Amino acid sequence: MTSTWAAPGRVNLIGEHVDYNDGLVLPFALPFVTTATVSPCDGDYARVSSDQAEARHFPLATAPGEVDGWAAYVAGVVWALAQRGVELPGLDISTTSDVPLGAGLSSSASLTCAVVSAIDDELDVGLSRGELASVAREAENDYVGSPTGTMDQLAAMLCEEGSALLLDCRDLSTRAIPFSPADAGLALLLVDTQVRHELVDSEYGARRDDCRAAADELGLASLREASLERVLGMTDTRLRRRAHHVVTEIARVEQVAAILDAERPAEIGAFLTASHESLRDDFEVSCSELDMTVEAALAAGALGARMVGGGFGGCAIVLCRESEVEVVRDRLTAVYDADGRKAPTIWTPLPSPGARRVD
């Protein structure tokens, strides 16, 4: 017997760098997925294979630091399940994926969520979707050592087709928000700059530290509790900028969710652009390639655009009218060509379902 599950990558419509500040985020699932097939086997080890990397094997009694590379994410799932008292037989696990790597689209959460869902189904463990997301996050945080927040795994598990997921990272409550751009004559472009700067991991950690320090300066448990008035009165200019982004970004998520609830998606464009400006100026996680992408899209008539993900490369999203998609595409291609760069990869993804069984 085997079980096969697919789990998607995700992109965040708005709410960047606020998940680890107990904020509000609004991701949706992408049509790109990682698929994991799991079957029991004899022995006390797991054999893992991928269409993108060399096959590996590791003992079921694994511990953090014992497995590296891509297989560490799978080993982390096995370890996190064992920490919860789940007794595992030997496992054969094979994976395939079309989630772009390194683009800030949560390929790792897609992998861990697909694997844990397939194991749960195959062994009839009976975990809820929220619990499966927690196992996947523990695999990344505690086994691999990747400091992700709560958004990526919950988005992979809980998103619905034609919707974005309003997630409160303080209490983990969720609500589906209708988001179907095509129904309103709109298109959301996902633009991969194909730039990967080395700064992203170290600077991500530095921003988390800044946010923690800002909350401490304000005497708060997290920046979710901060008011704009108190933030503007902070004396440390760097921490004030970091906190200013978090507080205003959370407000933008609330405003975008309200606009989408009112079925006026064209009106969210200005908030996307404001988010980019805040990430660029207050949080300082953009880069010249992302700024160039956003500026070119807006010059071509887009309703709004912003960088997504951790920053320093990766992807941007662009909201435009369907009638202007080719104009925006052509402008982006021309700007990249004039700058001596390879043309960006551009998709028009539709909000897709979360993790599901593949028959």
PDB file of C-alpha atoms in Angstrom, residues 103-214:
ATOM      1  CA  ALA A 103      12.512  31.967  -5.260  1.00  0.00           C
ATOM      2  CA  GLY A 104      10.901  32.620  -1.877  1.00  0.00           C
ATOM      3  CA  LEU A 105       7.881  30.435  -2.678  1.00  0.00           C
ATOM      4  CA  SER A 106       8.285  28.053   0.277  1.00  0.00           C
ATOM      5  CA  SER A 107       9.572  24.997  -1.554  1.00  0.00           C
ATOM      6  CA  SER A 108      10.781  23.589   1.784  1.00  0.00           C
ATOM      7  CA  ALA A 109       7.347  23.879   3.422  1.00  0.00           C
ATOM      8  CA  SER A 110       5.848  22.279   0.329  1.00  0.00           C
ATOM      9  CA  LEU A 111       8.233  19.337   0.803  1.00  0.00           C
ATOM     10  CA  THR A 112       7.732  18.870   4.543  1.00  0.00           C
ATOM     11  CA  CYS A 113       3.944  19.225   4.308  1.00  0.00           C
ATOM     12  CA  ALA A 114       3.686  16.717   1.462  1.00  0.00           C
ATOM     13  CA  VAL A 115       5.849  14.199   3.320  1.00  0.00           C
ATOM     14  CA  VAL A 116       4.089  14.480   6.686  1.00  0.00           C
ATOM     15  CA  SER A 117       0.647  14.333   5.034  1.00  0.00           C
ATOM     16  CA  ALA A 118       1.555  11.167   3.138  1.00  0.00           C
ATOM     17  CA  ILE A 119       3.030   9.513   6.246  1.00  0.00           C
ATOM     18  CA  ASP A 120      -0.006  10.479   8.329  1.00  0.00           C
ATOM     19  CA  ASP A 121      -2.347   9.038   5.706  1.00  0.00           C
ATOM     20  CA  GLU A 122      -0.348   5.870   5.080  1.00  0.00           C
ATOM     21  CA  LEU A 123       0.037   5.017   8.758  1.00  0.00           C
ATOM     22  CA  ASP A 124      -3.382   6.340   9.818  1.00  0.00           C
ATOM     23  CA  VAL A 125      -1.808   8.588  12.461  1.00  0.00           C
ATOM     24  CA  GLY A 126      -4.849  10.859  12.535  1.00  0.00           C
ATOM     25  CA  LEU A 127      -3.283  14.302  12.971  1.00  0.00           C
ATOM     26  CA  SER A 128      -5.319  17.394  12.113  1.00  0.00           C
ATOM     27  CA  ARG A 129      -4.171  19.730   9.366  1.00  0.00           C
ATOM     28  CA  GLY A 130      -3.006  22.209  11.949  1.00  0.00           C
ATOM     29  CA  GLU A 131      -1.001  19.497  13.711  1.00  0.00           C
ATOM     30  CA  LEU A 132       0.527  18.388  10.417  1.00  0.00           C
ATOM     31  CA  ALA A 133       1.607  21.979   9.796  1.00  0.00           C
ATOM     32  CA  SER A 134       3.173  22.063  13.273  1.00  0.00           C
ATOM     33  CA  VAL A 135       5.156  18.881  12.560  1.00  0.00           C
ATOM     34  CA  ALA A 136       6.362  20.369   9.275  1.00  0.00           C
ATOM     35  CA  ARG A 137       7.408  23.594  10.996  1.00  0.00           C
ATOM     36  CA  GLU A 138       9.231  21.701  13.747  1.00  0.00           C
ATOM     37  CA  ALA A 139      11.100  19.791  11.047  1.00  0.00           C
ATOM     38  CA  GLU A 140      12.310  23.050   9.515  1.00  0.00           C
ATOM     39  CA  ASN A 141      12.891  25.031  12.713  1.00  0.00           C
ATOM     40  CA  ASP A 142      14.230  22.452  15.141  1.00  0.00           C
ATOM     41  CA  TYR A 143      15.822  19.798  12.924  1.00  0.00           C
ATOM     42  CA  VAL A 144      17.075  21.746   9.913  1.00  0.00           C
ATOM     43  CA  GLY A 145      17.590  24.982  11.844  1.00  0.00           C
ATOM     44  CA  SER A 146      15.725  27.192   9.373  1.00  0.00           C
ATOM     45  CA  PRO A 147      14.032  30.077  11.261  1.00  0.00           C
ATOM     46  CA  THR A 148      10.670  30.114   9.468  1.00  0.00           C
ATOM     47  CA  GLY A 149       7.562  31.584  11.003  1.00  0.00           C
ATOM     48  CA  THR A 150       4.163  29.926  11.153  1.00  0.00           C
ATOM     49  CA  MET A 151       2.808  31.070   7.808  1.00  0.00           C
ATOM     50  CA  ASP A 152       4.439  28.791   5.257  1.00  0.00           C
ATOM     51  CA  GLN A 153       3.311  25.430   6.585  1.00  0.00           C
ATOM     52  CA  LEU A 154      -0.195  26.574   7.548  1.00  0.00           C
ATOM     53  CA  ALA A 155      -0.655  28.056   4.077  1.00  0.00           C
ATOM     54  CA  ALA A 156       0.446  24.797   2.460  1.00  0.00           C
ATOM     55  CA  MET A 157      -2.030  22.839   4.574  1.00  0.00           C
ATOM     56  CA  LEU A 158      -5.031  25.169   4.822  1.00  0.00           C
ATOM     57  CA  CYS A 159      -5.323  27.313   1.684  1.00  0.00           C
ATOM     58  CA  GLU A 160      -8.385  26.901  -0.522  1.00  0.00           C
ATOM     59  CA  GLU A 161      -8.879  27.282  -4.253  1.00  0.00           C
ATOM     60  CA  GLY A 162     -10.018  30.781  -5.249  1.00  0.00           C
ATOM     61  CA  SER A 163      -9.105  32.232  -1.866  1.00  0.00           C
ATOM     62  CA  ALA A 164      -6.328  33.750   0.171  1.00  0.00           C
ATOM     63  CA  LEU A 165      -5.855  32.659   3.769  1.00  0.00           C
ATOM     64  CA  LEU A 166      -6.143  35.351   6.421  1.00  0.00           C
ATOM     65  CA  LEU A 167      -3.927  33.983   9.183  1.00  0.00           C
ATOM     66  CA  ASP A 168      -3.545  35.559  12.593  1.00  0.00           C
ATOM     67  CA  CYS A 169      -0.068  34.473  13.676  1.00  0.00           C
ATOM     68  CA  ARG A 170      -0.798  35.308  17.307  1.00  0.00           C
ATOM     69  CA  ASP A 171      -3.586  32.794  17.878  1.00  0.00           C
ATOM     70  CA  LEU A 172      -3.298  30.840  14.573  1.00  0.00           C
ATOM     71  CA  SER A 173      -6.938  31.514  13.686  1.00  0.00           C
ATOM     72  CA  THR A 174      -7.663  31.475   9.954  1.00  0.00           C
ATOM     73  CA  ARG A 175     -10.343  32.601   7.529  1.00  0.00           C
ATOM     74  CA  ALA A 176     -10.655  32.126   3.788  1.00  0.00           C
ATOM     75  CA  ILE A 177     -10.853  35.457   1.946  1.00  0.00           C
ATOM     76  CA  PRO A 178     -12.241  35.379  -1.617  1.00  0.00           C
ATOM     77  CA  PHE A 179      -9.504  36.151  -4.130  1.00  0.00           C
ATOM     78  CA  SER A 180     -10.083  35.292  -7.762  1.00  0.00           C
ATOM     79  CA  PRO A 181      -8.498  38.040  -9.876  1.00  0.00           C
ATOM     80  CA  ALA A 182      -9.707  36.667 -13.210  1.00  0.00           C
ATOM     81  CA  ASP A 183     -13.352  37.011 -12.129  1.00  0.00           C
ATOM     82  CA  ALA A 184     -12.757  40.764 -11.868  1.00  0.00           C
ATOM     83  CA  GLY A 185     -10.881  41.063 -15.162  1.00  0.00           C
ATOM     84  CA  LEU A 186      -7.554  41.196 -13.350  1.00  0.00           C
ATOM     85  CA  ALA A 187      -4.359  39.175 -13.390  1.00  0.00           C
ATOM     86  CA  LEU A 188      -1.768  38.676 -10.684  1.00  0.00           C
ATOM     87  CA  LEU A 189       1.671  38.135 -12.185  1.00  0.00           C
ATOM     88  CA  LEU A 190       4.377  36.327 -10.265  1.00  0.00           C
ATOM     89  CA  VAL A 191       7.737  37.599 -11.499  1.00  0.00           C
ATOM     90  CA  ASP A 192      10.906  35.677 -10.670  1.00  0.00           C
ATOM     91  CA  THR A 193      13.871  38.034 -10.964  1.00  0.00           C
ATOM     92  CA  GLN A 194      16.105  34.928 -10.951  1.00  0.00           C
ATOM     93  CA  VAL A 195      18.398  36.854  -8.618  1.00  0.00           C
ATOM     94  CA  ARG A 196      19.571  35.080  -5.461  1.00  0.00           C
ATOM     95  CA  HIS A 197      21.682  37.252  -3.156  1.00  0.00           C
ATOM     96  CA  GLU A 198      23.678  35.595  -0.378  1.00  0.00           C
ATOM     97  CA  LEU A 199      22.455  38.171   2.136  1.00  0.00           C
ATOM     98  CA  VAL A 200      19.008  36.701   2.609  1.00  0.00           C
ATOM     99  CA  ASP A 201      19.669  34.227   5.459  1.00  0.00           C
ATOM    100  CA  SER A 202      21.857  36.465   7.606  1.00  0.00           C
ATOM    101  CA  GLU A 203      19.728  39.558   7.036  1.00  0.00           C
ATOM    102  CA  TYR A 204      16.518  37.643   7.794  1.00  0.00           C
ATOM    103  CA  GLY A 205      17.944  36.749  11.179  1.00  0.00           C
ATOM    104  CA  ALA A 206      19.080  40.318  11.722  1.00  0.00           C
ATOM    105  CA  ARG A 207      15.581  41.645  11.020  1.00  0.00           C
ATOM    106  CA  ARG A 208      14.069  39.201  13.506  1.00  0.00           C
ATOM    107  CA  ASP A 209      16.578  40.394  16.092  1.00  0.00           C
ATOM    108  CA  ASP A 210      15.711  44.029  15.338  1.00  0.00           C
ATOM    109  CA  CYS A 211      12.013  43.348  15.793  1.00  0.00           C
ATOM    110  CA  ARG A 212      12.633  41.587  19.091  1.00  0.00           C
ATOM    111  CA  ALA A 213      14.752  44.510  20.259  1.00  0.00           C
ATOM    112  CA  ALA A 214      12.070  47.009  19.173  1.00  0.00           C
TER     113      ALA A 214
END
